[in-house]
PDB file of C-alpha atoms and ligand atoms in Angstrom:
ATOM      1  CA  MET A   1      74.800  89.984 118.282  1.00  0.00           C
ATOM      2  CA  THR A   2      74.039  89.747 114.440  1.00  0.00           C
ATOM      3  CA  GLY A   3      71.240  92.569 114.863  1.00  0.00           C
ATOM      4  CA  ALA A   4      73.736  94.876 116.503  1.00  0.00           C
ATOM      5  CA  ALA A   5      76.264  94.119 114.176  1.00  0.00           C
ATOM      6  CA  ARG A   6      74.164  94.889 110.775  1.00  0.00           C
ATOM      7  CA  LYS A   7      73.117  97.653 112.364  1.00  0.00           C
ATOM      8  CA  ALA A   8      75.912  99.333 113.202  1.00  0.00           C
ATOM      9  CA  ALA A   9      77.152  98.280 109.359  1.00  0.00           C
ATOM     10  CA  ARG A  10      74.824  99.726 107.600  1.00  0.00           C
ATOM     11  CA  LYS A  11      76.296 103.014 108.762  1.00  0.00           C
ATOM     12  CA  LEU A  12      79.803 102.010 107.975  1.00  0.00           C
ATOM     13  CA  ALA A  13      78.815 100.870 104.748  1.00  0.00           C
ATOM     14  CA  ARG A  14      77.480 104.391 103.517  1.00  0.00           C
ATOM     15  CA  ASP A  15      80.580 106.220 105.403  1.00  0.00           C
ATOM     16  CA  PHE A  16      82.790 103.855 103.097  1.00  0.00           C
ATOM     17  CA  GLY A  17      80.955 105.114 100.190  1.00  0.00           C
ATOM     18  CA  GLU A  18      81.927 108.862 101.433  1.00  0.00           C
ATOM     19  CA  VAL A  19      85.466 107.715 101.996  1.00  0.00           C
ATOM     20  CA  GLU A  20      86.069 107.811  98.547  1.00  0.00           C
ATOM     21  CA  ASN A  21      85.138 111.312  97.437  1.00  0.00           C
ATOM     22  CA  LEU A  22      87.386 112.332 100.351  1.00  0.00           C
ATOM     23  CA  GLN A  23      90.448 110.744  98.831  1.00  0.00           C
ATOM     24  CA  ILE A  24      91.200 113.525  96.632  1.00  0.00           C
ATOM     25  CA  SER A  25      91.550 116.893  99.834  1.00  0.00           C
ATOM     26  CA  LYS A  26      94.856 116.505 101.067  1.00  0.00           C
ATOM     27  CA  LYS A  27      94.227 116.141 104.375  1.00  0.00           C
ATOM     28  CA  GLY A  28      92.187 112.443 103.565  1.00  0.00           C
ATOM     29  CA  PRO A  29      89.396 110.993 104.848  1.00  0.00           C
ATOM     30  CA  ALA A  30      91.431 110.996 107.925  1.00  0.00           C
ATOM     31  CA  ASP A  31      89.366 112.097 111.008  1.00  0.00           C
ATOM     32  CA  PHE A  32      85.753 111.217 109.280  1.00  0.00           C
ATOM     33  CA  VAL A  33      87.059 107.543 109.682  1.00  0.00           C
ATOM     34  CA  SER A  34      87.955 107.738 113.081  1.00  0.00           C
ATOM     35  CA  THR A  35      84.326 109.095 113.802  1.00  0.00           C
ATOM     36  CA  ALA A  36      82.775 106.506 111.726  1.00  0.00           C
ATOM     37  CA  ASP A  37      84.929 104.123 113.518  1.00  0.00           C
ATOM     38  CA  LYS A  38      83.532 105.323 117.586  1.00  0.00           C
ATOM     39  CA  THR A  39      80.241 105.951 116.201  1.00  0.00           C
ATOM     40  CA  ALA A  40      79.976 102.229 115.010  1.00  0.00           C
ATOM     41  CA  GLU A  41      81.296 100.760 118.515  1.00  0.00           C
ATOM     42  CA  LYS A  42      78.207 103.255 120.203  1.00  0.00           C
ATOM     43  CA  THR A  43      76.362 102.116 117.888  1.00  0.00           C
ATOM     44  CA  LEU A  44      77.326  98.248 119.318  1.00  0.00           C
ATOM     45  CA  GLN A  45      77.223  99.314 123.092  1.00  0.00           C
ATOM     46  CA  TYR A  46      73.694 100.926 122.598  1.00  0.00           C
ATOM     47  CA  GLU A  47      72.159  97.953 121.299  1.00  0.00           C
ATOM     48  CA  LEU A  48      73.850  94.894 123.413  1.00  0.00           C
ATOM     49  CA  SER A  49      73.278  96.768 126.230  1.00  0.00           C
ATOM     50  CA  LYS A  50      70.006  97.057 125.671  1.00  0.00           C
ATOM     51  CA  ALA A  51      69.732  93.046 124.947  1.00  0.00           C
ATOM     52  CA  ARG A  52      71.873  92.209 127.954  1.00  0.00           C
ATOM     53  CA  PRO A  53      71.834  95.128 130.580  1.00  0.00           C
ATOM     54  CA  ASN A  54      74.238  93.744 132.373  1.00  0.00           C
ATOM     55  CA  PHE A  55      76.986  92.523 130.251  1.00  0.00           C
ATOM     56  CA  GLY A  56      80.099  94.446 130.669  1.00  0.00           C
ATOM     57  CA  PHE A  57      82.061  94.874 127.702  1.00  0.00           C
ATOM     58  CA  LEU A  58      85.831  95.288 126.236  1.00  0.00           C
ATOM     59  CA  LEU A  59      85.741  97.808 123.332  1.00  0.00           C
ATOM     60  CA  GLU A  60      88.385  98.871 121.485  1.00  0.00           C
ATOM     61  CA  GLU A  61      87.971 102.483 121.402  1.00  0.00           C
ATOM     62  CA  ARG A  62      86.875 102.953 125.493  1.00  0.00           C
ATOM     63  CA  GLY A  63      88.667 100.361 126.736  1.00  0.00           C
ATOM     64  CA  GLU A  64      86.835  98.175 129.442  1.00  0.00           C
ATOM     65  CA  VAL A  65      83.596  99.192 130.874  1.00  0.00           C
ATOM     66  CA  ALA A  66      82.284  96.938 133.675  1.00  0.00           C
ATOM     67  CA  GLY A  67      78.685  95.325 134.296  1.00  0.00           C
ATOM     68  CA  ALA A  68      77.090  93.685 137.195  1.00  0.00           C
ATOM     69  CA  ASP A  69      76.862  90.292 135.313  1.00  0.00           C
ATOM     70  CA  THR A  70      80.639  89.633 136.215  1.00  0.00           C
ATOM     71  CA  SER A  71      80.347  86.497 133.907  1.00  0.00           C
ATOM     72  CA  ASN A  72      79.689  87.949 130.200  1.00  0.00           C
ATOM     73  CA  ARG A  73      81.903  90.528 128.605  1.00  0.00           C
ATOM     74  CA  TRP A  74      81.629  91.594 125.044  1.00  0.00           C
ATOM     75  CA  ILE A  75      85.165  92.226 122.939  1.00  0.00           C
ATOM     76  CA  ILE A  76      84.266  94.355 120.938  1.00  0.00           C
ATOM     77  CA  ASP A  77      86.367  95.436 117.804  1.00  0.00           C
ATOM     78  CA  PRO A  78      83.653  98.115 115.841  1.00  0.00           C
ATOM     79  CA  LEU A  79      85.764  98.210 112.925  1.00  0.00           C
ATOM     80  CA  ASP A  80      88.816  96.078 111.457  1.00  0.00           C
ATOM     81  CA  GLY A  81      90.217  96.670 108.672  1.00  0.00           C
ATOM     82  CA  THR A  82      90.688 100.386 108.885  1.00  0.00           C
ATOM     83  CA  THR A  83      93.141 100.877 106.390  1.00  0.00           C
ATOM     84  CA  ASN A  84      91.407  99.654 103.974  1.00  0.00           C
ATOM     85  CA  PHE A  85      88.222 101.499 104.840  1.00  0.00           C
ATOM     86  CA  LEU A  86      90.494 104.083 104.958  1.00  0.00           C
ATOM     87  CA  HIS A  87      91.800 104.138 101.290  1.00  0.00           C
ATOM     88  CA  GLY A  88      88.251 103.107  99.758  1.00  0.00           C
ATOM     89  CA  ILE A  89      89.118  99.207 100.166  1.00  0.00           C
ATOM     90  CA  ALA A  90      86.286  97.315 100.073  1.00  0.00           C
ATOM     91  CA  HIS A  91      87.772  94.502 102.898  1.00  0.00           C
ATOM     92  CA  PHE A  92      86.308  95.558 106.300  1.00  0.00           C
ATOM     93  CA  ALA A  93      84.302  94.026 109.143  1.00  0.00           C
ATOM     94  CA  VAL A  94      82.350  94.366 112.948  1.00  0.00           C
ATOM     95  CA  SER A  95      83.496  92.122 114.975  1.00  0.00           C
ATOM     96  CA  ILE A  96      81.415  90.763 118.342  1.00  0.00           C
ATOM     97  CA  ALA A  97      82.959  88.399 120.725  1.00  0.00           C
ATOM     98  CA  LEU A  98      81.012  86.931 123.884  1.00  0.00           C
ATOM     99  CA  GLU A  99      83.241  86.257 126.531  1.00  0.00           C
ATOM    100  CA  ARG A 100      82.045  83.924 129.660  1.00  0.00           C
ATOM    101  CA  ASP A 101      83.813  83.277 132.817  1.00  0.00           C
ATOM    102  CA  GLY A 102      87.378  83.448 130.272  1.00  0.00           C
ATOM    103  CA  GLU A 103      86.287  81.905 127.429  1.00  0.00           C
ATOM    104  CA  ILE A 104      84.948  82.816 123.938  1.00  0.00           C
ATOM    105  CA  PHE A 105      81.380  81.979 123.899  1.00  0.00           C
ATOM    106  CA  ALA A 106      80.193  83.199 120.754  1.00  0.00           C
ATOM    107  CA  GLY A 107      81.086  85.617 118.118  1.00  0.00           C
ATOM    108  CA  VAL A 108      79.638  87.471 115.293  1.00  0.00           C
ATOM    109  CA  ILE A 109      82.071  89.104 112.368  1.00  0.00           C
ATOM    110  CA  TYR A 110      80.171  90.709 109.698  1.00  0.00           C
ATOM    111  CA  GLU A 111      81.423  92.036 106.076  1.00  0.00           C
ATOM    112  CA  PRO A 112      79.472  94.134 105.005  1.00  0.00           C
ATOM    113  CA  ILE A 113      79.598  94.997 101.254  1.00  0.00           C
ATOM    114  CA  HIS A 114      79.201  91.360 100.447  1.00  0.00           C
ATOM    115  CA  ASP A 115      77.030  90.466 103.124  1.00  0.00           C
ATOM    116  CA  GLN A 116      78.357  87.852 104.558  1.00  0.00           C
ATOM    117  CA  MET A 117      77.742  87.195 108.433  1.00  0.00           C
ATOM    118  CA  PHE A 118      80.059  85.070 110.086  1.00  0.00           C
ATOM    119  CA  THR A 119      78.591  82.940 112.943  1.00  0.00           C
ATOM    120  CA  ALA A 120      79.176  80.790 115.779  1.00  0.00           C
ATOM    121  CA  GLU A 121      78.367  79.213 119.050  1.00  0.00           C
ATOM    122  CA  LYS A 122      79.888  76.816 121.193  1.00  0.00           C
ATOM    123  CA  GLY A 123      78.968  73.489 120.599  1.00  0.00           C
ATOM    124  CA  GLN A 124      77.042  74.700 117.536  1.00  0.00           C
ATOM    125  CA  GLY A 125      79.289  74.310 114.779  1.00  0.00           C
ATOM    126  CA  ALA A 126      80.257  78.199 112.644  1.00  0.00           C
ATOM    127  CA  HIS A 127      77.482  79.630 109.794  1.00  0.00           C
ATOM    128  CA  LEU A 128      77.552  82.004 106.840  1.00  0.00           C
ATOM    129  CA  ASN A 129      74.509  83.399 106.745  1.00  0.00           C
ATOM    130  CA  GLY A 130      72.943  80.974 108.081  1.00  0.00           C
ATOM    131  CA  GLY A 131      74.338  78.079 106.786  1.00  0.00           C
ATOM    132  CA  ARG A 132      77.917  75.771 107.648  1.00  0.00           C
ATOM    133  CA  ILE A 133      80.835  76.240 106.864  1.00  0.00           C
ATOM    134  CA  ARG A 134      83.791  73.935 108.112  1.00  0.00           C
ATOM    135  CA  VAL A 135      87.320  74.363 107.462  1.00  0.00           C
ATOM    136  CA  SER A 136      89.409  72.873 104.250  1.00  0.00           C
ATOM    137  CA  GLY A 137      90.360  69.524 104.221  1.00  0.00           C
ATOM    138  CA  ARG A 138      94.091  70.249 102.291  1.00  0.00           C
ATOM    139  CA  ASN A 139      96.311  68.869 103.932  1.00  0.00           C
ATOM    140  CA  GLN A 140      99.708  69.880 101.682  1.00  0.00           C
ATOM    141  CA  MET A 141     101.400  72.694 102.622  1.00  0.00           C
ATOM    142  CA  HIS A 142     102.759  73.175  98.772  1.00  0.00           C
ATOM    143  CA  GLU A 143      98.494  73.668  97.737  1.00  0.00           C
ATOM    144  CA  SER A 144      97.818  75.535 100.667  1.00  0.00           C
ATOM    145  CA  LEU A 145      97.367  78.848 101.006  1.00  0.00           C
ATOM    146  CA  PHE A 146      98.454  81.092 103.383  1.00  0.00           C
ATOM    147  CA  ALA A 147      97.187  84.338 105.270  1.00  0.00           C
ATOM    148  CA  THR A 148      99.017  86.727 107.581  1.00  0.00           C
ATOM    149  CA  GLY A 149      99.120  90.676 108.970  1.00  0.00           C
ATOM    150  CA  ILE A 150     102.934  91.551 107.733  1.00  0.00           C
ATOM    151  CA  PRO A 151     104.587  94.540 110.308  1.00  0.00           C
ATOM    152  CA  PHE A 152     104.148  97.859 109.999  1.00  0.00           C
ATOM    153  CA  LYS A 153     105.262 101.017 111.212  1.00  0.00           C
ATOM    154  CA  GLY A 154     105.476 100.826 115.487  1.00  0.00           C
ATOM    155  CA  VAL A 155     105.179  97.559 115.365  1.00  0.00           C
ATOM    156  CA  ARG A 156     108.258  95.257 116.429  1.00  0.00           C
ATOM    157  CA  ASN A 157     110.174  92.418 115.348  1.00  0.00           C
ATOM    158  CA  HIS A 158     110.351  92.516 111.699  1.00  0.00           C
ATOM    159  CA  PRO A 159     113.118  90.065 110.873  1.00  0.00           C
ATOM    160  CA  LEU A 160     111.558  87.520 112.581  1.00  0.00           C
ATOM    161  CA  PHE A 161     108.317  88.163 110.277  1.00  0.00           C
ATOM    162  CA  LEU A 162     110.335  88.077 107.367  1.00  0.00           C
ATOM    163  CA  ARG A 163     111.996  85.266 107.706  1.00  0.00           C
ATOM    164  CA  GLN A 164     108.856  82.910 109.203  1.00  0.00           C
ATOM    165  CA  LEU A 165     107.458  84.723 106.216  1.00  0.00           C
ATOM    166  CA  GLU A 166     110.073  83.628 103.862  1.00  0.00           C
ATOM    167  CA  ALA A 167     109.993  80.299 104.757  1.00  0.00           C
ATOM    168  CA  VAL A 168     106.392  79.943 103.902  1.00  0.00           C
ATOM    169  CA  MET A 169     106.085  81.560 100.931  1.00  0.00           C
ATOM    170  CA  ALA A 170     109.008  79.480  99.504  1.00  0.00           C
ATOM    171  CA  ILE A 171     106.523  76.058  99.859  1.00  0.00           C
ATOM    172  CA  SER A 172     103.144  76.899  99.938  1.00  0.00           C
ATOM    173  CA  ALA A 173     100.709  77.710  97.001  1.00  0.00           C
ATOM    174  CA  GLY A 174     100.453  81.813  98.120  1.00  0.00           C
ATOM    175  CA  VAL A 175     100.677  83.570 101.414  1.00  0.00           C
ATOM    176  CA  ARG A 176      98.091  87.034 101.268  1.00  0.00           C
ATOM    177  CA  ARG A 177      97.627  89.786 103.976  1.00  0.00           C
ATOM    178  CA  PHE A 178      94.109  91.461 103.420  1.00  0.00           C
ATOM    179  CA  GLY A 179      94.284  93.977 106.239  1.00  0.00           C
ATOM    180  CA  SER A 180      90.989  92.110 108.565  1.00  0.00           C
ATOM    181  CA  ALA A 181      92.527  90.189 111.188  1.00  0.00           C
ATOM    182  CA  ALA A 182      88.827  89.835 112.382  1.00  0.00           C
ATOM    183  CA  LEU A 183      87.824  88.642 108.268  1.00  0.00           C
ATOM    184  CA  ASP A 184      91.402  86.487 107.637  1.00  0.00           C
ATOM    185  CA  LEU A 185      90.033  84.008 110.658  1.00  0.00           C
ATOM    186  CA  ALA A 186      86.323  83.954 109.215  1.00  0.00           C
ATOM    187  CA  TYR A 187      87.723  83.051 105.915  1.00  0.00           C
ATOM    188  CA  ILE A 188      89.798  80.278 107.551  1.00  0.00           C
ATOM    189  CA  ALA A 189      86.511  79.007 109.160  1.00  0.00           C
ATOM    190  CA  ALA A 190      85.004  78.869 106.401  1.00  0.00           C
ATOM    191  CA  GLY A 191      87.434  76.685 104.483  1.00  0.00           C
ATOM    192  CA  ARG A 192      88.738  79.597 102.268  1.00  0.00           C
ATOM    193  CA  TYR A 193      92.438  79.847 103.686  1.00  0.00           C
ATOM    194  CA  ASP A 194      94.105  76.873 105.305  1.00  0.00           C
ATOM    195  CA  GLY A 195      96.178  78.488 107.781  1.00  0.00           C
ATOM    196  CA  PHE A 196      97.182  82.245 109.141  1.00  0.00           C
ATOM    197  CA  TRP A 197      99.172  83.280 111.638  1.00  0.00           C
ATOM    198  CA  GLU A 198     100.013  86.960 113.551  1.00  0.00           C
ATOM    199  CA  THR A 199     101.888  88.624 116.174  1.00  0.00           C
ATOM    200  CA  GLY A 200     100.795  92.262 117.804  1.00  0.00           C
ATOM    201  CA  LEU A 201      97.207  91.293 117.486  1.00  0.00           C
ATOM    202  CA  SER A 202      95.169  92.958 120.067  1.00  0.00           C
ATOM    203  CA  PRO A 203      91.907  90.788 121.965  1.00  0.00           C
ATOM    204  CA  TRP A 204      88.937  92.486 119.586  1.00  0.00           C
ATOM    205  CA  ASP A 205      91.067  91.541 116.013  1.00  0.00           C
ATOM    206  CA  MET A 206      90.631  87.502 116.850  1.00  0.00           C
ATOM    207  CA  ALA A 207      88.697  86.380 119.859  1.00  0.00           C
ATOM    208  CA  ALA A 208      85.185  86.646 117.371  1.00  0.00           C
ATOM    209  CA  GLY A 209      87.851  84.444 115.129  1.00  0.00           C
ATOM    210  CA  ILE A 210      88.866  82.209 118.068  1.00  0.00           C
ATOM    211  CA  VAL A 211      85.345  80.810 118.231  1.00  0.00           C
ATOM    212  CA  LEU A 212      84.423  80.958 114.427  1.00  0.00           C
ATOM    213  CA  VAL A 213      87.486  78.650 113.583  1.00  0.00           C
ATOM    214  CA  ARG A 214      86.738  76.009 116.963  1.00  0.00           C
ATOM    215  CA  GLU A 215      83.264  75.610 115.659  1.00  0.00           C
ATOM    216  CA  ALA A 216      84.485  75.211 112.293  1.00  0.00           C
ATOM    217  CA  GLY A 217      86.822  72.573 113.233  1.00  0.00           C
ATOM    218  CA  GLY A 218      90.112  73.996 113.066  1.00  0.00           C
ATOM    219  CA  PHE A 219      92.610  74.479 115.612  1.00  0.00           C
ATOM    220  CA  VAL A 220      93.891  77.457 117.501  1.00  0.00           C
ATOM    221  CA  SER A 221      96.506  78.276 118.973  1.00  0.00           C
ATOM    222  CA  ASP A 222      99.376  80.874 120.218  1.00  0.00           C
ATOM    223  CA  LEU A 223     102.970  80.068 118.017  1.00  0.00           C
ATOM    224  CA  ASP A 224     104.249  77.816 120.293  1.00  0.00           C
ATOM    225  CA  GLY A 225     100.754  75.968 120.941  1.00  0.00           C
ATOM    226  CA  GLY A 226      99.623  77.108 123.778  1.00  0.00           C
ATOM    227  CA  GLN A 227      97.047  78.826 124.905  1.00  0.00           C
ATOM    228  CA  ASP A 228      97.794  82.513 125.239  1.00  0.00           C
ATOM    229  CA  MET A 229      96.627  83.861 122.531  1.00  0.00           C
ATOM    230  CA  MET A 230      94.305  86.542 124.032  1.00  0.00           C
ATOM    231  CA  SER A 231      97.464  88.299 125.891  1.00  0.00           C
ATOM    232  CA  SER A 232     100.298  87.281 123.818  1.00  0.00           C
ATOM    233  CA  GLY A 233      98.587  89.135 120.580  1.00  0.00           C
ATOM    234  CA  ALA A 234     100.517  85.955 118.667  1.00  0.00           C
ATOM    235  CA  ILE A 235      97.811  83.654 117.143  1.00  0.00           C
ATOM    236  CA  LEU A 236      98.352  80.912 114.333  1.00  0.00           C
ATOM    237  CA  ALA A 237      95.081  79.347 112.777  1.00  0.00           C
ATOM    238  CA  THR A 238      94.437  76.086 111.152  1.00  0.00           C
ATOM    239  CA  ASN A 239      92.645  72.988 109.459  1.00  0.00           C
ATOM    240  CA  ALA A 240      93.586  70.127 111.421  1.00  0.00           C
ATOM    241  CA  PRO A 241      96.558  69.102 109.452  1.00  0.00           C
ATOM    242  CA  LEU A 242      98.089  71.712 108.891  1.00  0.00           C
ATOM    243  CA  ARG A 243      98.813  72.977 112.656  1.00  0.00           C
ATOM    244  CA  GLU A 244     101.329  70.182 113.136  1.00  0.00           C
ATOM    245  CA  PRO A 245     103.564  71.628 109.895  1.00  0.00           C
ATOM    246  CA  LEU A 246     103.133  75.690 110.533  1.00  0.00           C
ATOM    247  CA  GLU A 247     103.890  75.702 113.603  1.00  0.00           C
ATOM    248  CA  ARG A 248     107.110  73.817 112.743  1.00  0.00           C
ATOM    249  CA  ILE A 249     107.611  75.999 109.933  1.00  0.00           C
ATOM    250  CA  LEU A 250     106.917  79.093 111.938  1.00  0.00           C
ATOM    251  CA  ARG A 251     109.385  77.565 115.239  1.00  0.00           C
ATOM    252  CA  GLU A 252     111.999  76.916 112.905  1.00  0.00           C
ATOM    253  CA  SER A 253     112.064  79.509 111.558  1.00  0.00           C
ATOM    254  CA  ALA A 254     112.467  81.910 114.221  1.00  0.00           C
ATOM    255  CA  SER A 255     114.772  80.115 115.847  1.00  0.00           C
ATOM    256  CA  GLY A 256     117.127  80.072 113.199  1.00  0.00           C
ATOM    257  CA  LYS A 257     116.555  76.431 111.271  1.00  0.00           C
ATOM    258  CA  ARG A 258     115.248  77.688 108.029  1.00  0.00           C
ATOM    259  CA  PRO A 259     114.420  78.302 105.628  1.00  0.00           C
TER     260      PRO A 259
HETATM  261  C1  IPD B   1      94.070  95.274 112.432  1.00  0.00           C
HETATM  262  C2  IPD B   1      93.691  94.353 111.647  1.00  0.00           C
HETATM  263  C3  IPD B   1      94.974  93.910 110.784  1.00  0.00           C
HETATM  264  C4  IPD B   1      95.868  93.553 111.464  1.00  0.00           C
HETATM  265  C5  IPD B   1      96.850  94.546 112.678  1.00  0.00           C
HETATM  266  C6  IPD B   1      95.326  94.818 113.568  1.00  0.00           C
HETATM  267  P1  IPD B   1      92.250  97.614 112.500  1.00  0.00           P
HETATM  268  O1  IPD B   1      92.716  96.208 113.419  1.00  0.00           O
HETATM  269  O2  IPD B   1      93.276  93.200 111.823  1.00  0.00           O
HETATM  270  O3  IPD B   1      94.894  92.405 109.930  1.00  0.00           O
HETATM  271  O4  IPD B   1      97.237  93.497 111.319  1.00  0.00           O
HETATM  272  O5  IPD B   1      97.325  94.437 113.280  1.00  0.00           O
HETATM  273  O6  IPD B   1      95.122  96.244 114.453  1.00  0.00           O
HETATM  274  O7  IPD B   1      92.978  98.726 113.535  1.00  0.00           O
HETATM  275  O8  IPD B   1      91.894  97.331 111.585  1.00  0.00           O
HETATM  276  O9  IPD B   1      91.405  97.273 113.927  1.00  0.00           O
HETATM  277 CA1   CA B   2      90.719  95.339 114.448  1.00  0.00          CA
HETATM  278 CA1   CA B   3      89.531  98.806 114.696  1.00  0.00          CA
END
């Protein structure tokens, strides 16, 4: 998985260099970026098929590709943080998860520009460039830093998000929107952020991040405390102490009890 991620990322990093040159053109780099995205996905599919010929795939661009082995499936986002990439902002990643018998078994999130390789395997802990990582120990909301995804064009329920944001920003050390859900989750695993929530995500945005956060000692659920993240597209990830307070704040702001 790490080998495939590095191969795809090498080309993405070269393409990212080109993007800067294209900003000044009227059309911008949109088509170029879409090709870079698809090429990265092809590389990942090729490399992983070579290593495990029978595994299936769920690919952001190509969709579902059935494998002879129905227990194992790769869930892949070849480029998470596309809007950043497109605008020349160096915060994007390749995300690969291995789902085994319906459960996320292993995950790799690779951020090429700063060479950060986040890895996790069920029961084996979470690592960054080979060194063990853990979620933060912060237990006070006012000391804690949160990440989220601000809904954008085409994503529904902006008023609900604004209520949630207002509630969290009022009592925390800050809220960030860096534009890559995969890296948001990897940063929770590394103890950089203390909590993260977002709705409207797809399975490939979060699959690898879910196992990373869990293996780093954190909690992942949907916004109701259930485990329907992959089908609902809603996710909440925190360290242990902030799980209940963040869930409560989001629930109360959704129901109009807060702020
Ligand atoms: C997006 C990023 C972003 C999130 C969006 C996703 P993409 O993925 O993860 O942080 O807010 O909902 O679609 O499009 O860059 O692969
Ligand atoms: Ca994505
Ligand atoms: Ca993507």
